[in-house]
Amino acid sequence: MSAVETLRFLLGDQLNRGVSSLRDIDPARDVVVMAEVAEETTYVPHHPKKIALILSAMRHFAAGLEAEGLRVDYARLDDPDNAGSFGDALRRAVARHRPRRVVVCEPGEYRVLEAMRRWSEDLGLPVEIRDDDRFFCSRRDFAAWADDRKQLRMEHFYRWMRRRSGILMEGDAPKGGAWNFDKENRKRLPADLAPPAPPAVAPDAITAEVLNLVGRRFADHFGCLEGFGFAVTRRDALTLLQGFVEEALPRFGDYQDAMKQDAAVLFHAVISPYLNLGLLDPHEVCEAVEAAYDAGRVPINAAEGFIRQILGWREYVRGIYWLKMPDYAETNALAAERPLPAFFWTAETEMNCLRQCLGQTRDLAYAHHIQRLMVTGNFALLLGVRPKEICDWYLAVYADAFEWVELPNTHGMAIHADGGVLGSKPYAASGKYIDRMSDYCRNCAYDVKTVMESNSCPFNALYWNFLIEQEARIGGNPRMAMPYRNLARMDPEKRAAVAARARQVIAGFYA
Ligand code: DLZ
Ligand code: SF4
């Protein structure tokens, strides 16, 4: 075997043949190193389906590289001498192959980047950390965009990205005549409208082996492994993307924010795990959606709403993450100090909206954006859960959660712990919002219409109590003017009674 020139260390969320660390690979002299390691599977207690998805996708990707004639040094989690961490795995691979240098693509998490920056010194070898250019906007370009702005806002960034990429543009003008059709993404779901069957791929032999391993090893993690249906190859992920564009996308725009009892997916794509692992590329996803619009197969509110999530929101949160880390994770602008209630890890609660969203998270490692933002996230915001506890929960339980995307969405968007870096206001809402956007309240033991009764919806007392407790911090925010005008109409006795009712409700969460 010829001497090894370069080790190319590939992480579990870099599963794309075009990734920067593989681009100039020399099949004759280079070796790809991939490692399933205990530290990555347990630094938060990931959902078993998420672990299975990542390990199976890694094994399929490695097999594809080998089929192409590349050399892959692959460490399995159940190898008797498994290294335990990325650093150890690489050290051992360097000892085995004695390369001249190591090439990696930058990771999606600050914790891992910090470790990577020490590798060169630890190994006594050049370690080249390359940009992750699977995104529309590089970290450098985002920093330049953000540089001269007092306030960062997604809508400004998104329009800049539309112009820059030419996506959904007709010359200088947005297709459909407007930049944003957000107001047309909020329809209630008609009771008689049946969504298409949720996407699913049957496990093959490699996945079956991984499911067996994960079932044995991570039985104590929250989440159920049965019914695993994620795609684990690029080919299957592309098939699911195509199925989404044909079947669900036409209605995605209308019902993007809707929620329905016992229907997890509705008209959503569930492609975020594949995008975040590298199986799908955001450019091809946007192109597929724009082509469907151009061909007259989907309305503008669907195409624009979807593209906004990928070209706008996803890129924006990544930009914020890298611009603001590591300090970003430490902020606690609303002084939230309560622990995460235990039912987040069991789904056992009488609050139907939470039982639905938590139960489906346990079963599928999936919830759509409004379930995450307006049910679980809103609840954590109103209750004042410690930022790190709720962020680690999201990072653990969702199949698509990697820190670059999870942290800004939770810490910034959902619980406003960043004090408004990412979004302009806290998305605080009472039960009324949940009732408007779902059928959950109709099936709930609590009464969404009242605040003070023993069976009143807990979100209602929590909502008013949140406004009362946070008045000094957010009462002056112009975007909170309306809720604070409503609060101003509440006399002092009523305020005290609401606060007392909230204390009682909160005590119940920890009983
Ligand atoms: C999330 C995850 C898990 C569960 N397991 C592995 C693994 O065994 N090997 C691996 O290379 N990557 C894994 N990952 C993804 C990493 O945690 C991810 O690459 C970093 O958090 C950076 O985004
Ligand atoms: Fe949730 Fe309140 Fe509606 Fe029950 S009544 S489903 S707790 S919002």
XYZ file of C-alpha atoms and ligand atoms in Angstrom:
542
model
C 0.000 0.000 0.000
C 1.410 3.394 -0.950
C 2.277 6.016 1.687
C -0.658 8.145 2.766
C -0.489 11.815 1.855
C -3.656 13.255 3.397
C -6.182 12.031 5.956
C -9.576 13.544 5.241
C -11.590 13.499 8.422
C -15.299 13.584 7.721
C -17.939 14.282 10.393
C -21.362 12.671 10.578
C -23.134 15.797 9.303
C -20.828 16.299 6.312
C -22.170 13.487 4.152
C -21.914 15.118 0.755
C -19.542 14.144 -2.004
C -18.982 17.823 -2.816
C -17.977 18.783 0.745
C -14.837 20.944 0.815
C -12.690 18.373 2.624
C -13.179 15.765 -0.137
C -13.028 18.014 -3.154
C -9.429 17.449 -4.236
C -9.095 13.909 -2.903
C -6.418 11.719 -4.484
C -7.709 8.136 -4.470
C -4.193 6.750 -4.723
C -2.707 8.562 -1.753
C -5.488 9.795 0.543
C -7.652 8.090 3.143
C -11.077 9.236 4.373
C -11.505 8.826 8.141
C -14.991 8.506 9.615
C -15.730 7.654 13.227
C -18.789 6.757 15.226
C -17.833 7.977 18.684
C -19.467 7.783 22.108
C -18.912 11.446 22.930
C -20.994 12.627 19.959
C -23.807 10.207 20.733
C -24.076 11.199 24.396
C -22.916 14.829 24.969
C -26.647 15.403 24.983
C -28.941 12.355 25.186
C -29.855 12.296 21.485
C -33.115 10.680 20.426
C -32.438 7.050 19.401
C -33.955 7.701 15.943
C -31.546 10.607 15.465
C -28.544 8.475 16.403
C -29.733 5.696 14.105
C -30.259 8.159 11.256
C -26.758 9.598 11.586
C -24.930 6.298 12.021
C -26.805 4.604 9.200
C -26.309 7.581 6.875
C -22.594 7.578 7.763
C -22.279 3.856 6.985
C -24.112 4.223 3.679
C -21.989 7.210 2.724
C -18.769 5.333 3.567
C -19.932 2.383 1.455
C -20.575 4.775 -1.440
C -17.058 6.225 -1.187
C -15.563 2.732 -1.155
C -17.646 1.743 -4.166
C -16.093 4.712 -5.927
C -12.632 3.305 -5.217
C -11.714 5.550 -2.290
C -10.041 4.225 0.859
C -12.153 4.728 3.982
C -10.985 4.088 7.546
C -14.291 3.697 9.391
C -14.635 3.231 13.164
C -17.879 1.664 14.384
C -19.349 2.466 17.746
C -19.341 -1.215 18.694
C -15.708 -1.854 17.700
C -14.087 -3.267 20.844
C -11.460 -0.508 20.999
C -13.636 2.421 19.871
C -11.834 5.699 20.515
C -14.640 7.625 22.236
C -14.066 11.098 20.773
C -13.242 12.775 17.457
C -9.784 13.750 18.728
C -8.911 10.228 19.848
C -10.277 8.674 16.688
C -8.145 10.979 14.560
C -5.030 10.433 16.703
C -5.336 6.686 16.215
C -5.938 7.047 12.489
C -2.825 9.236 12.230
C -0.817 6.563 14.076
C -2.101 3.922 11.646
C -1.586 5.819 8.394
C 1.238 8.290 9.182
C -0.079 10.954 6.770
C 1.721 14.173 5.886
C -1.317 16.277 6.749
C -4.990 16.265 7.747
C -7.826 18.047 5.953
C -11.233 18.697 7.562
C -14.285 20.770 6.784
C -15.250 23.131 9.598
C -17.883 21.613 11.911
C -21.396 22.811 12.734
C -20.681 23.346 16.387
C -18.387 25.732 18.222
C -17.417 23.025 20.757
C -16.035 20.864 17.945
C -14.318 23.778 16.184
C -12.443 24.617 19.387
C -11.255 21.020 19.657
C -10.282 20.998 15.967
C -8.145 24.087 16.375
C -5.963 22.153 18.844
C -5.519 19.119 16.605
C -2.540 20.420 14.652
C -0.535 21.038 17.805
C -1.674 17.785 19.411
C -0.807 15.712 16.358
C 2.318 17.603 15.300
C 0.891 17.753 11.763
C -0.620 20.438 9.557
C -4.426 20.339 9.967
C -6.233 22.368 7.335
C -9.726 23.453 8.421
C -11.690 24.362 5.294
C -14.828 26.472 4.996
C -18.111 24.605 4.888
C -19.425 25.960 1.608
C -22.629 23.928 1.477
C -24.486 27.157 2.266
C -25.631 30.095 0.145
C -23.878 32.584 2.417
C -20.377 32.125 3.778
C -19.550 33.085 7.344
C -17.400 35.895 5.973
C -20.153 37.303 3.745
C -22.632 37.190 6.600
C -20.226 39.035 8.875
C -19.745 41.693 6.165
C -23.514 42.031 5.723
C -23.981 42.360 9.492
C -21.056 44.711 9.985
C -22.630 48.079 9.294
C -26.062 47.304 10.732
C -27.281 48.358 14.141
C -29.977 45.705 14.119
C -29.963 42.374 12.313
C -33.268 41.343 10.833
C -34.049 38.235 8.883
C -36.299 40.021 6.373
C -33.497 42.368 5.279
C -31.052 39.487 5.019
C -33.563 37.417 3.070
C -34.157 40.113 0.445
C -30.422 40.555 0.094
C -30.077 36.810 -0.418
C -32.882 36.732 -2.997
C -31.153 39.460 -4.994
C -27.724 37.904 -4.597
C -28.809 34.383 -5.590
C -31.411 35.364 -8.181
C -33.739 32.762 -6.649
C -37.413 33.500 -7.186
C -36.495 36.732 -8.982
C -37.541 38.258 -12.279
C -34.748 40.684 -12.999
C -34.673 43.012 -10.001
C -38.218 42.189 -8.893
C -39.467 39.337 -6.715
C -41.535 36.749 -8.555
C -45.216 36.954 -7.667
C -44.952 40.690 -7.046
C -43.936 40.664 -3.364
C -40.948 39.560 -1.295
C -42.866 37.783 1.389
C -46.225 36.013 1.503
C -46.044 35.292 5.224
C -49.605 36.498 5.781
C -50.776 33.803 3.401
C -49.093 31.047 5.426
C -51.503 31.062 8.352
C -54.712 29.358 7.292
C -56.597 27.065 9.635
C -56.729 23.497 8.446
C -60.228 22.499 7.232
C -61.405 19.379 9.112
C -62.044 17.475 5.871
C -58.680 18.138 4.224
C -56.518 15.010 4.397
C -52.753 15.542 4.151
C -50.672 13.087 2.092
C -49.160 10.037 3.812
C -46.054 11.039 5.821
C -42.786 10.288 3.995
C -41.107 7.009 4.934
C -38.383 4.703 3.657
C -38.178 1.069 4.745
C -34.914 0.215 6.577
C -32.382 -1.877 4.622
C -29.870 -4.357 6.094
C -27.354 -1.647 7.105
C -30.061 0.354 8.874
C -31.406 -2.794 10.543
C -27.948 -3.481 11.987
C -27.686 0.106 13.238
C -31.179 -0.045 14.759
C -30.121 -3.137 16.639
C -27.000 -1.411 17.979
C -28.846 1.774 18.939
C -31.679 -0.187 20.568
C -29.184 -2.022 22.770
C -26.990 0.924 23.604
C -29.332 3.899 23.989
C -32.411 2.337 25.554
C -32.232 4.940 28.339
C -32.506 7.923 25.949
C -35.899 9.638 25.532
C -37.463 8.624 22.232
C -38.772 5.577 20.515
C -36.866 3.690 17.848
C -39.751 1.667 16.405
C -41.097 2.748 13.040
C -37.807 4.218 11.793
C -38.526 5.650 8.351
C -35.849 8.251 7.636
C -33.978 8.211 4.367
C -30.310 7.370 4.948
C -28.957 7.842 1.425
C -28.876 10.762 -0.950
C -30.908 8.776 -3.471
C -33.761 8.155 -1.056
C -33.627 11.724 0.255
C -33.987 12.979 -3.347
C -36.988 10.697 -3.854
C -38.612 12.130 -0.717
C -37.872 15.674 -1.883
C -39.527 14.958 -5.208
C -42.535 13.396 -3.456
C -42.883 16.481 -1.271
C -42.753 18.889 -4.208
C -45.431 16.932 -6.042
C -47.796 16.057 -3.223
C -47.480 18.401 -0.256
C -45.843 21.605 -1.487
C -48.946 22.952 -3.286
C -50.678 23.244 0.109
C -47.574 23.888 2.231
C -47.983 27.632 1.892
C -51.557 27.785 3.138
C -51.115 25.444 6.097
C -47.507 26.037 7.103
C -48.516 27.198 10.587
C -51.412 24.790 11.182
C -51.392 22.000 13.766
C -53.666 18.986 13.973
C -54.344 16.297 16.544
C -52.536 13.019 15.695
C -51.153 14.423 12.424
C -47.502 15.285 12.825
C -46.350 16.112 9.338
C -49.318 17.690 7.515
C -47.904 19.442 4.421
C -44.329 19.788 5.695
C -41.340 18.375 3.831
C -39.352 16.795 6.689
C -36.186 17.312 4.675
C -34.287 19.318 7.300
C -32.473 16.206 8.601
C -31.204 15.491 5.081
C -30.156 19.075 4.440
C -28.340 19.255 7.750
C -26.554 15.919 7.255
C -25.489 16.834 3.731
C -27.605 14.272 1.851
C -29.438 17.141 0.158
C -27.981 20.447 -0.933
C -29.926 23.662 -0.239
C -29.318 24.925 -3.780
C -30.967 21.896 -5.392
C -33.869 22.059 -2.953
C -34.603 25.703 -3.794
C -34.203 24.980 -7.507
C -36.709 22.118 -7.339
C -39.263 24.346 -5.595
C -38.742 27.283 -7.941
C -39.069 24.977 -10.962
C -42.425 23.724 -9.637
C -43.591 27.333 -9.300
C -42.363 28.258 -12.783
C -44.206 25.262 -14.213
C -47.435 26.467 -12.563
C -47.632 23.441 -10.277
C -47.494 25.327 -6.956
C -48.758 28.752 -5.858
C -46.425 31.591 -4.923
C -47.255 31.484 -1.190
C -46.023 27.869 -1.115
C -42.871 28.402 -3.176
C -41.902 31.649 -1.448
C -42.777 30.346 2.032
C -40.601 27.307 1.502
C -37.685 29.124 -0.086
C -37.793 31.717 2.715
C -37.139 28.926 5.218
C -34.085 27.654 3.320
C -32.552 30.695 1.638
C -33.599 33.121 4.366
C -34.127 31.662 7.779
C -31.682 28.716 7.693
C -28.838 30.852 6.389
C -29.673 33.697 8.764
C -29.544 31.556 11.908
C -26.261 30.018 10.813
C -24.824 33.465 10.236
C -25.919 34.641 13.687
C -24.540 31.494 15.320
C -21.030 31.943 13.960
C -21.088 35.702 14.366
C -22.042 35.565 18.027
C -20.568 32.358 19.445
C -19.328 31.509 22.033
C -20.893 34.323 24.084
C -24.291 33.830 22.458
C -25.043 30.614 24.352
C -24.328 32.247 27.710
C -26.855 35.095 27.549
C -30.020 34.986 29.642
C -31.725 38.272 28.806
C -35.018 37.398 30.510
C -33.315 35.996 33.645
C -35.056 32.646 33.163
C -34.169 30.362 36.059
C -36.748 27.589 36.274
C -35.825 23.966 35.538
C -37.303 22.162 32.554
C -40.355 20.235 33.808
C -39.852 16.473 33.848
C -42.766 15.885 31.469
C -40.623 17.164 28.587
C -38.859 13.796 28.911
C -42.030 11.701 29.240
C -44.770 13.547 27.292
C -47.053 12.826 30.223
C -49.133 15.948 30.754
C -52.810 16.841 30.665
C -52.084 19.849 28.454
C -53.109 18.387 25.118
C -51.051 20.696 22.901
C -47.902 19.762 24.804
C -48.855 16.087 25.003
C -49.339 16.048 21.234
C -46.091 17.856 20.423
C -43.994 16.029 23.016
C -45.560 12.660 22.197
C -44.871 13.050 18.513
C -41.327 14.219 19.303
C -40.814 11.035 21.341
C -42.241 8.888 18.536
C -40.723 10.579 15.478
C -37.840 12.866 16.565
C -39.787 15.452 14.583
C -42.043 18.439 15.141
C -42.688 21.236 12.672
C -41.642 24.829 13.204
C -44.865 26.141 14.751
C -45.071 23.214 17.148
C -41.507 23.989 18.242
C -41.942 27.762 18.338
C -45.482 28.232 19.582
C -46.129 25.174 21.753
C -42.948 23.794 23.375
C -40.899 26.961 22.817
C -43.669 29.327 23.865
C -44.257 27.243 26.981
C -40.546 27.373 27.933
C -40.536 31.140 27.301
C -43.623 31.826 29.408
C -42.462 29.545 32.203
C -38.933 30.969 32.177
C -36.946 27.754 31.695
C -33.161 28.078 32.025
C -31.819 28.629 28.498
C -29.254 25.836 28.570
C -31.777 23.241 29.713
C -34.298 23.942 26.992
C -31.612 24.349 24.308
C -30.036 21.008 25.211
C -33.469 19.427 25.079
C -34.079 20.613 21.497
C -30.559 19.595 20.513
C -31.192 16.102 21.856
C -34.690 15.306 20.661
C -34.910 16.470 17.028
C -33.377 14.503 14.185
C -32.390 17.696 12.375
C -30.846 19.429 15.413
C -27.215 20.465 15.120
C -26.104 23.340 17.266
C -25.555 25.917 14.500
C -29.258 25.727 13.658
C -30.791 24.618 16.962
C -29.242 27.211 19.249
C -30.317 30.433 17.491
C -33.772 28.983 16.867
C -34.257 28.102 20.526
C -32.121 30.553 22.450
C -32.912 33.513 20.206
C -36.201 32.939 18.436
C -38.177 30.813 20.896
C -37.076 32.032 24.322
C -35.569 35.446 23.519
C -32.598 34.725 25.782
C -30.395 36.745 23.399
C -32.396 39.896 24.198
C -33.348 40.509 20.573
C -30.202 39.807 18.537
C -32.038 37.392 16.266
C -35.664 38.515 16.379
C -37.319 41.730 17.387
C -39.662 40.432 20.108
C -40.448 37.404 22.250
C -43.040 35.142 20.577
C -45.182 34.985 23.713
C -48.745 33.782 23.199
C -51.652 32.605 25.297
C -53.792 29.563 24.614
C -55.788 31.661 22.151
C -53.056 31.376 19.501
C -52.868 27.591 19.896
C -56.644 27.382 19.670
C -56.666 29.448 16.478
C -53.980 27.372 14.745
C -54.962 23.848 15.870
C -57.682 21.501 17.034
C -55.731 20.690 20.205
C -57.882 22.744 22.579
C -61.047 20.951 21.527
C -59.472 17.737 22.773
C -58.004 19.139 25.987
C -58.954 18.740 29.650
C -58.391 22.477 30.117
C -60.613 25.375 29.085
C -58.804 27.676 26.689
C -61.341 30.455 27.187
C -60.649 31.152 30.873
C -57.707 32.220 33.027
C -58.573 31.933 36.699
C -60.491 28.675 37.099
C -58.950 25.460 38.342
C -59.455 23.965 34.840
C -58.311 27.096 32.956
C -55.702 26.687 30.238
C -52.308 27.016 31.979
C -50.922 28.983 29.020
C -53.308 31.842 29.847
C -52.136 32.539 33.404
C -48.541 31.956 32.304
C -48.932 34.459 29.497
C -50.215 37.296 31.704
C -47.712 36.429 34.397
C -44.930 36.572 31.792
C -45.962 40.077 30.784
C -46.126 41.136 34.444
C -42.754 39.586 35.371
C -40.971 40.882 32.275
C -42.447 44.381 32.147
C -39.201 46.113 33.105
C -37.261 44.172 30.464
C -39.589 44.167 27.459
C -42.408 46.605 28.281
C -40.701 49.324 26.252
C -40.301 47.185 23.119
C -42.498 48.836 20.458
C -43.456 45.402 19.090
C -44.862 44.520 22.525
C -47.007 47.664 22.680
C -50.303 45.888 22.098
C -49.904 43.178 24.785
C -48.751 45.817 27.271
C -51.705 48.046 26.422
C -53.933 45.096 27.265
C -52.047 44.473 30.489
C -52.390 48.154 31.437
C -56.158 47.652 31.479
C -55.793 45.071 34.258
C -56.273 46.577 37.739
C -53.733 45.823 40.517
C -55.970 43.289 42.318
C -56.525 41.341 39.105
C -52.801 41.393 38.410
C -52.063 40.008 41.852
C -54.712 37.311 41.387
C -53.305 36.313 37.975
C -49.790 36.137 39.427
C -51.072 33.956 42.271
C -52.868 31.658 39.823
C -49.669 31.428 37.756
C -47.675 30.473 40.862
C -50.153 27.688 41.512
C -50.000 26.481 37.889
C -46.190 26.551 37.946
C -46.011 24.610 41.217
C -48.137 21.939 39.511
C -45.473 21.433 36.796
C -42.908 20.384 39.402
C -45.177 18.391 41.725
C -24.863 14.018 16.313
C -23.824 12.994 15.994
C -23.917 11.721 16.570
C -25.081 11.326 17.385
N -22.951 10.793 16.377
C -21.896 11.086 15.584
C -20.840 10.157 15.386
O -20.812 9.076 15.963
N -19.834 10.502 14.550
C -19.812 11.701 13.906
O -18.903 11.942 13.124
N -20.767 12.618 14.129
C -21.800 12.339 14.935
N -22.762 13.275 15.163
C -22.640 14.586 14.514
C -21.659 15.479 15.256
O -22.094 15.676 16.589
C -21.552 16.795 14.491
O -20.735 16.598 13.397
C -20.979 17.898 15.317
O -21.853 18.217 16.358
C -20.745 19.151 14.481
O -21.941 19.585 13.904
Fe -52.957 23.679 25.209
Fe -54.459 25.277 26.726
Fe -55.374 24.442 24.385
Fe -55.120 22.725 26.396
S -56.484 24.483 26.300
S -54.531 22.393 24.274
S -53.290 23.490 27.406
S -53.600 25.761 24.714
